[in-house]
Amino acid sequence: MKIVKLSDKLSLSPIVQGFWRLENWNMTAKELTDYMNTCIERGVTTFDTAEIYSSTLCEKSMGEAFAEDKTIRDKIQLVSKTGIFQQEINGSTFGYYNTTYDRIIRSCKESLQRLKTDYLDLYLIHREDPCFDPWETARALKDLKREGMVKEVGVSNFDPFKFDALNKAMDGELVTNQIEWNPVCFEHFESGMMDYLALHKIHPMIWSPLAGGRLFTGGDEHCKKAMEKIREIAARHGEEPDTIIYSWLMYHPVGAIPLLGSNRLDRLELAIKALSVKLERYEWYEIYAASGQQVLR
Ligand SMILES: NC(=O)c1ccc[n+]([C@@H]2O[C@H](COP(=O)([O-])OP(=O)(O)OC[C@H]3O[C@@H](n4cnc5c(N)ncnc54)[C@H](OP(=O)(O)O)[C@@H]3O)[C@@H](O)[C@H]2O)c1
């Protein structure tokens, strides 16, 4: 399977396994290591998590799996995220953003402990922080890289202005922006982020490529309209709709890397299949316009 080069030090598999929903999967550590090994055997070697997923339990369960099968860690590229912070205030949990120097350093050390590893391949600032000092955040990320705790750094859910601010403070070292994109979500086309990334040859990682499953489970009018067209195109190619959606994402010249949200092997196979499906250019636009949110003038 081809790999996607983010920098001289880091390449990712073209499809990434996400672990956000891990706590719903109800897997034993053995079942989890088996699934991780299945992903690796199929070339899906990049695994995505975050400190905040299931209030740190996701990283903890993944760390237990890495301890159960010690061969896994060296075969994968491990991605985690920081910046969303929960605190007990007057007896209730308040979630907010914290991208200060001390918090990032501490957060990374705690993630490494939970994940039972010495380093992360890629560390992302999870969300835009409205109270953000790009110079301070950059200093923390640069120190983590210098100390070998992370190989590369990036962001998630950033608009072009915040991306540019942090990237300038980082001397251009950000290697990705992990963003939401699917046939009913076009936020980053509207913000100009897609053009920014294409111009700077930065590959985005794409979360909720299937709109969190809403495309298949009914969803709203946008989902229904999009799926009608996707099913028509899928029938034309003799493929499943899931495969067509992944190939639509990967058709774009920006070189997007979709993240899978399921732990079902059949769904993993449908995503991998997309690497060998080539849409016609007009089909890309059919899906782009199908939900009715984007207009071709
Ligand atoms: N950076 C961020 O802010 C951010 C935010 C959200 C997610 N993420 C990352 O992105 C990864 C993927 O996101 P996601 O989980 O939302 O991805 P997704 O693939 O859009 O959604 C996965 C969900 O869709 C369901 N699904 C998939 N195919 C289906 C089908 N054919 N019919 C019915 N349901 C179907 C899955 O159900 P089953 O489990 O039953 O297969 C699962 O519940 C996460 O694991 C996480 O790593 C990042």
mmCIF file with all atom_site columns, N, CA and C in Angstrom, residues 24 26 46 55 60 65 73 78 114 123 130 144 161-162 175 202 232 257 266 283 291:
data_model
loop_
_atom_site.group_PDB
_atom_site.id
_atom_site.type_symbol
_atom_site.label_atom_id
_atom_site.label_alt_id
_atom_site.label_comp_id
_atom_site.label_asym_id
_atom_site.label_entity_id
_atom_site.label_seq_id
_atom_site.pdbx_PDB_ins_code
_atom_site.Cartn_x
_atom_site.Cartn_y
_atom_site.Cartn_z
_atom_site.occupancy
_atom_site.B_iso_or_equiv
_atom_site.pdbx_formal_charge
_atom_site.auth_seq_id
_atom_site.auth_comp_id
_atom_site.auth_asym_id
_atom_site.auth_atom_id
_atom_site.pdbx_PDB_model_num
ATOM 1  N N  . ASN A 1 24  ? -16.948 2.241  23.059  1.00 0.00 ? 24  ASN A N  1
ATOM 2  C CA . ASN A 1 24  ? -18.235 1.614  22.673  1.00 0.00 ? 24  ASN A CA 1
ATOM 3  C C  . ASN A 1 24  ? -18.026 0.223  22.084  1.00 0.00 ? 24  ASN A C  1
ATOM 4  N N  . ASN A 1 26  ? -16.424 -2.243 23.292  1.00 0.00 ? 26  ASN A N  1
ATOM 5  C CA . ASN A 1 26  ? -16.450 -3.300 24.314  1.00 0.00 ? 26  ASN A CA 1
ATOM 6  C C  . ASN A 1 26  ? -15.518 -4.462 23.983  1.00 0.00 ? 26  ASN A C  1
ATOM 7  N N  . THR A 1 46  ? -1.447  3.608  10.652  1.00 0.00 ? 46  THR A N  1
ATOM 8  C CA . THR A 1 46  ? -1.515  4.836  11.452  1.00 0.00 ? 46  THR A CA 1
ATOM 9  C C  . THR A 1 46  ? -2.761  4.791  12.332  1.00 0.00 ? 46  THR A C  1
ATOM 10 N N  . SER A 1 55  ? -12.570 10.725 28.050  1.00 0.00 ? 55  SER A N  1
ATOM 11 C CA . SER A 1 55  ? -11.903 11.316 29.230  1.00 0.00 ? 55  SER A CA 1
ATOM 12 C C  . SER A 1 55  ? -10.623 10.558 29.585  1.00 0.00 ? 55  SER A C  1
ATOM 13 N N  . LYS A 1 60  ? -5.737  5.092  27.466  1.00 0.00 ? 60  LYS A N  1
ATOM 14 C CA . LYS A 1 60  ? -5.378  4.071  28.465  1.00 0.00 ? 60  LYS A CA 1
ATOM 15 C C  . LYS A 1 60  ? -5.589  2.664  27.879  1.00 0.00 ? 60  LYS A C  1
ATOM 16 N N  . ALA A 1 65  ? -3.303  -2.318 25.302  1.00 0.00 ? 65  ALA A N  1
ATOM 17 C CA . ALA A 1 65  ? -3.133  -3.196 24.128  1.00 0.00 ? 65  ALA A CA 1
ATOM 18 C C  . ALA A 1 65  ? -1.655  -3.232 23.707  1.00 0.00 ? 65  ALA A C  1
ATOM 19 N N  . ARG A 1 73  ? 3.617   -1.507 18.749  1.00 0.00 ? 73  ARG A N  1
ATOM 20 C CA . ARG A 1 73  ? 4.002   -0.083 18.769  1.00 0.00 ? 73  ARG A CA 1
ATOM 21 C C  . ARG A 1 73  ? 5.017   0.261  17.666  1.00 0.00 ? 73  ARG A C  1
ATOM 22 N N  . LEU A 1 78  ? 1.726   6.537  15.642  1.00 0.00 ? 78  LEU A N  1
ATOM 23 C CA . LEU A 1 78  ? 0.733   6.839  16.672  1.00 0.00 ? 78  LEU A CA 1
ATOM 24 C C  . LEU A 1 78  ? 0.493   8.358  16.727  1.00 0.00 ? 78  LEU A C  1
ATOM 25 N N  . ARG A 1 114 ? 0.037   7.014  29.575  1.00 0.00 ? 114 ARG A N  1
ATOM 26 C CA . ARG A 1 114 ? -1.170  6.190  29.359  1.00 0.00 ? 114 ARG A CA 1
ATOM 27 C C  . ARG A 1 114 ? -0.973  5.242  28.172  1.00 0.00 ? 114 ARG A C  1
ATOM 28 N N  . TYR A 1 123 ? 1.680   14.741 16.941  1.00 0.00 ? 123 TYR A N  1
ATOM 29 C CA . TYR A 1 123 ? 0.939   15.334 18.067  1.00 0.00 ? 123 TYR A CA 1
ATOM 30 C C  . TYR A 1 123 ? 0.200   16.563 17.544  1.00 0.00 ? 123 TYR A C  1
ATOM 31 N N  . PRO A 1 130 ? -9.601  30.046 21.300  1.00 0.00 ? 130 PRO A N  1
ATOM 32 C CA . PRO A 1 130 ? -9.775  31.496 21.063  1.00 0.00 ? 130 PRO A CA 1
ATOM 33 C C  . PRO A 1 130 ? -8.837  32.353 21.916  1.00 0.00 ? 130 PRO A C  1
ATOM 34 N N  . LEU A 1 144 ? 8.822   19.841 22.673  1.00 0.00 ? 144 LEU A N  1
ATOM 35 C CA . LEU A 1 144 ? 8.460   18.409 22.642  1.00 0.00 ? 144 LEU A CA 1
ATOM 36 C C  . LEU A 1 144 ? 9.215   17.693 21.522  1.00 0.00 ? 144 LEU A C  1
ATOM 37 N N  . PHE A 1 161 ? -6.528  31.175 9.178   1.00 0.00 ? 161 PHE A N  1
ATOM 38 C CA . PHE A 1 161 ? -5.842  32.258 9.905   1.00 0.00 ? 161 PHE A CA 1
ATOM 39 C C  . PHE A 1 161 ? -5.066  31.696 11.097  1.00 0.00 ? 161 PHE A C  1
ATOM 40 N N  . LYS A 1 162 ? -5.734  30.830 11.857  1.00 0.00 ? 162 LYS A N  1
ATOM 41 C CA . LYS A 1 162 ? -5.054  30.259 13.030  1.00 0.00 ? 162 LYS A CA 1
ATOM 42 C C  . LYS A 1 162 ? -3.937  29.306 12.592  1.00 0.00 ? 162 LYS A C  1
ATOM 43 N N  . VAL A 1 175 ? 2.645   19.782 10.036  1.00 0.00 ? 175 VAL A N  1
ATOM 44 C CA . VAL A 1 175 ? 2.603   18.825 8.918   1.00 0.00 ? 175 VAL A CA 1
ATOM 45 C C  . VAL A 1 175 ? 1.191   18.429 8.513   1.00 0.00 ? 175 VAL A C  1
ATOM 46 N N  . ILE A 1 202 ? 0.247   20.496 2.032   1.00 0.00 ? 202 ILE A N  1
ATOM 47 C CA . ILE A 1 202 ? 0.079   19.884 3.350   1.00 0.00 ? 202 ILE A CA 1
ATOM 48 C C  . ILE A 1 202 ? -1.131  18.955 3.274   1.00 0.00 ? 202 ILE A C  1
ATOM 49 N N  . GLU A 1 232 ? -26.241 5.831  -6.539  1.00 0.00 ? 232 GLU A N  1
ATOM 50 C CA . GLU A 1 232 ? -26.300 5.750  -8.011  1.00 0.00 ? 232 GLU A CA 1
ATOM 51 C C  . GLU A 1 232 ? -24.879 5.569  -8.572  1.00 0.00 ? 232 GLU A C  1
ATOM 52 N N  . ILE A 1 257 ? -6.258  12.239 3.764   1.00 0.00 ? 257 ILE A N  1
ATOM 53 C CA . ILE A 1 257 ? -6.065  10.936 4.416   1.00 0.00 ? 257 ILE A CA 1
ATOM 54 C C  . ILE A 1 257 ? -7.280  10.682 5.315   1.00 0.00 ? 257 ILE A C  1
ATOM 55 N N  . ASP A 1 266 ? -15.221 -5.684 7.729   1.00 0.00 ? 266 ASP A N  1
ATOM 56 C CA . ASP A 1 266 ? -15.821 -5.470 6.402   1.00 0.00 ? 266 ASP A CA 1
ATOM 57 C C  . ASP A 1 266 ? -15.762 -3.988 6.024   1.00 0.00 ? 266 ASP A C  1
ATOM 58 N N  . GLU A 1 283 ? -18.133 12.837 -11.691 1.00 0.00 ? 283 GLU A N  1
ATOM 59 C CA . GLU A 1 283 ? -18.725 12.174 -10.527 1.00 0.00 ? 283 GLU A CA 1
ATOM 60 C C  . GLU A 1 283 ? -18.311 12.879 -9.228  1.00 0.00 ? 283 GLU A C  1
ATOM 61 N N  . SER A 1 291 ? -25.807 17.051 -1.889  1.00 0.00 ? 291 SER A N  1
ATOM 62 C CA . SER A 1 291 ? -26.602 17.348 -0.683  1.00 0.00 ? 291 SER A CA 1
ATOM 63 C C  . SER A 1 291 ? -27.396 18.637 -0.841  1.00 0.00 ? 291 SER A C  1
#
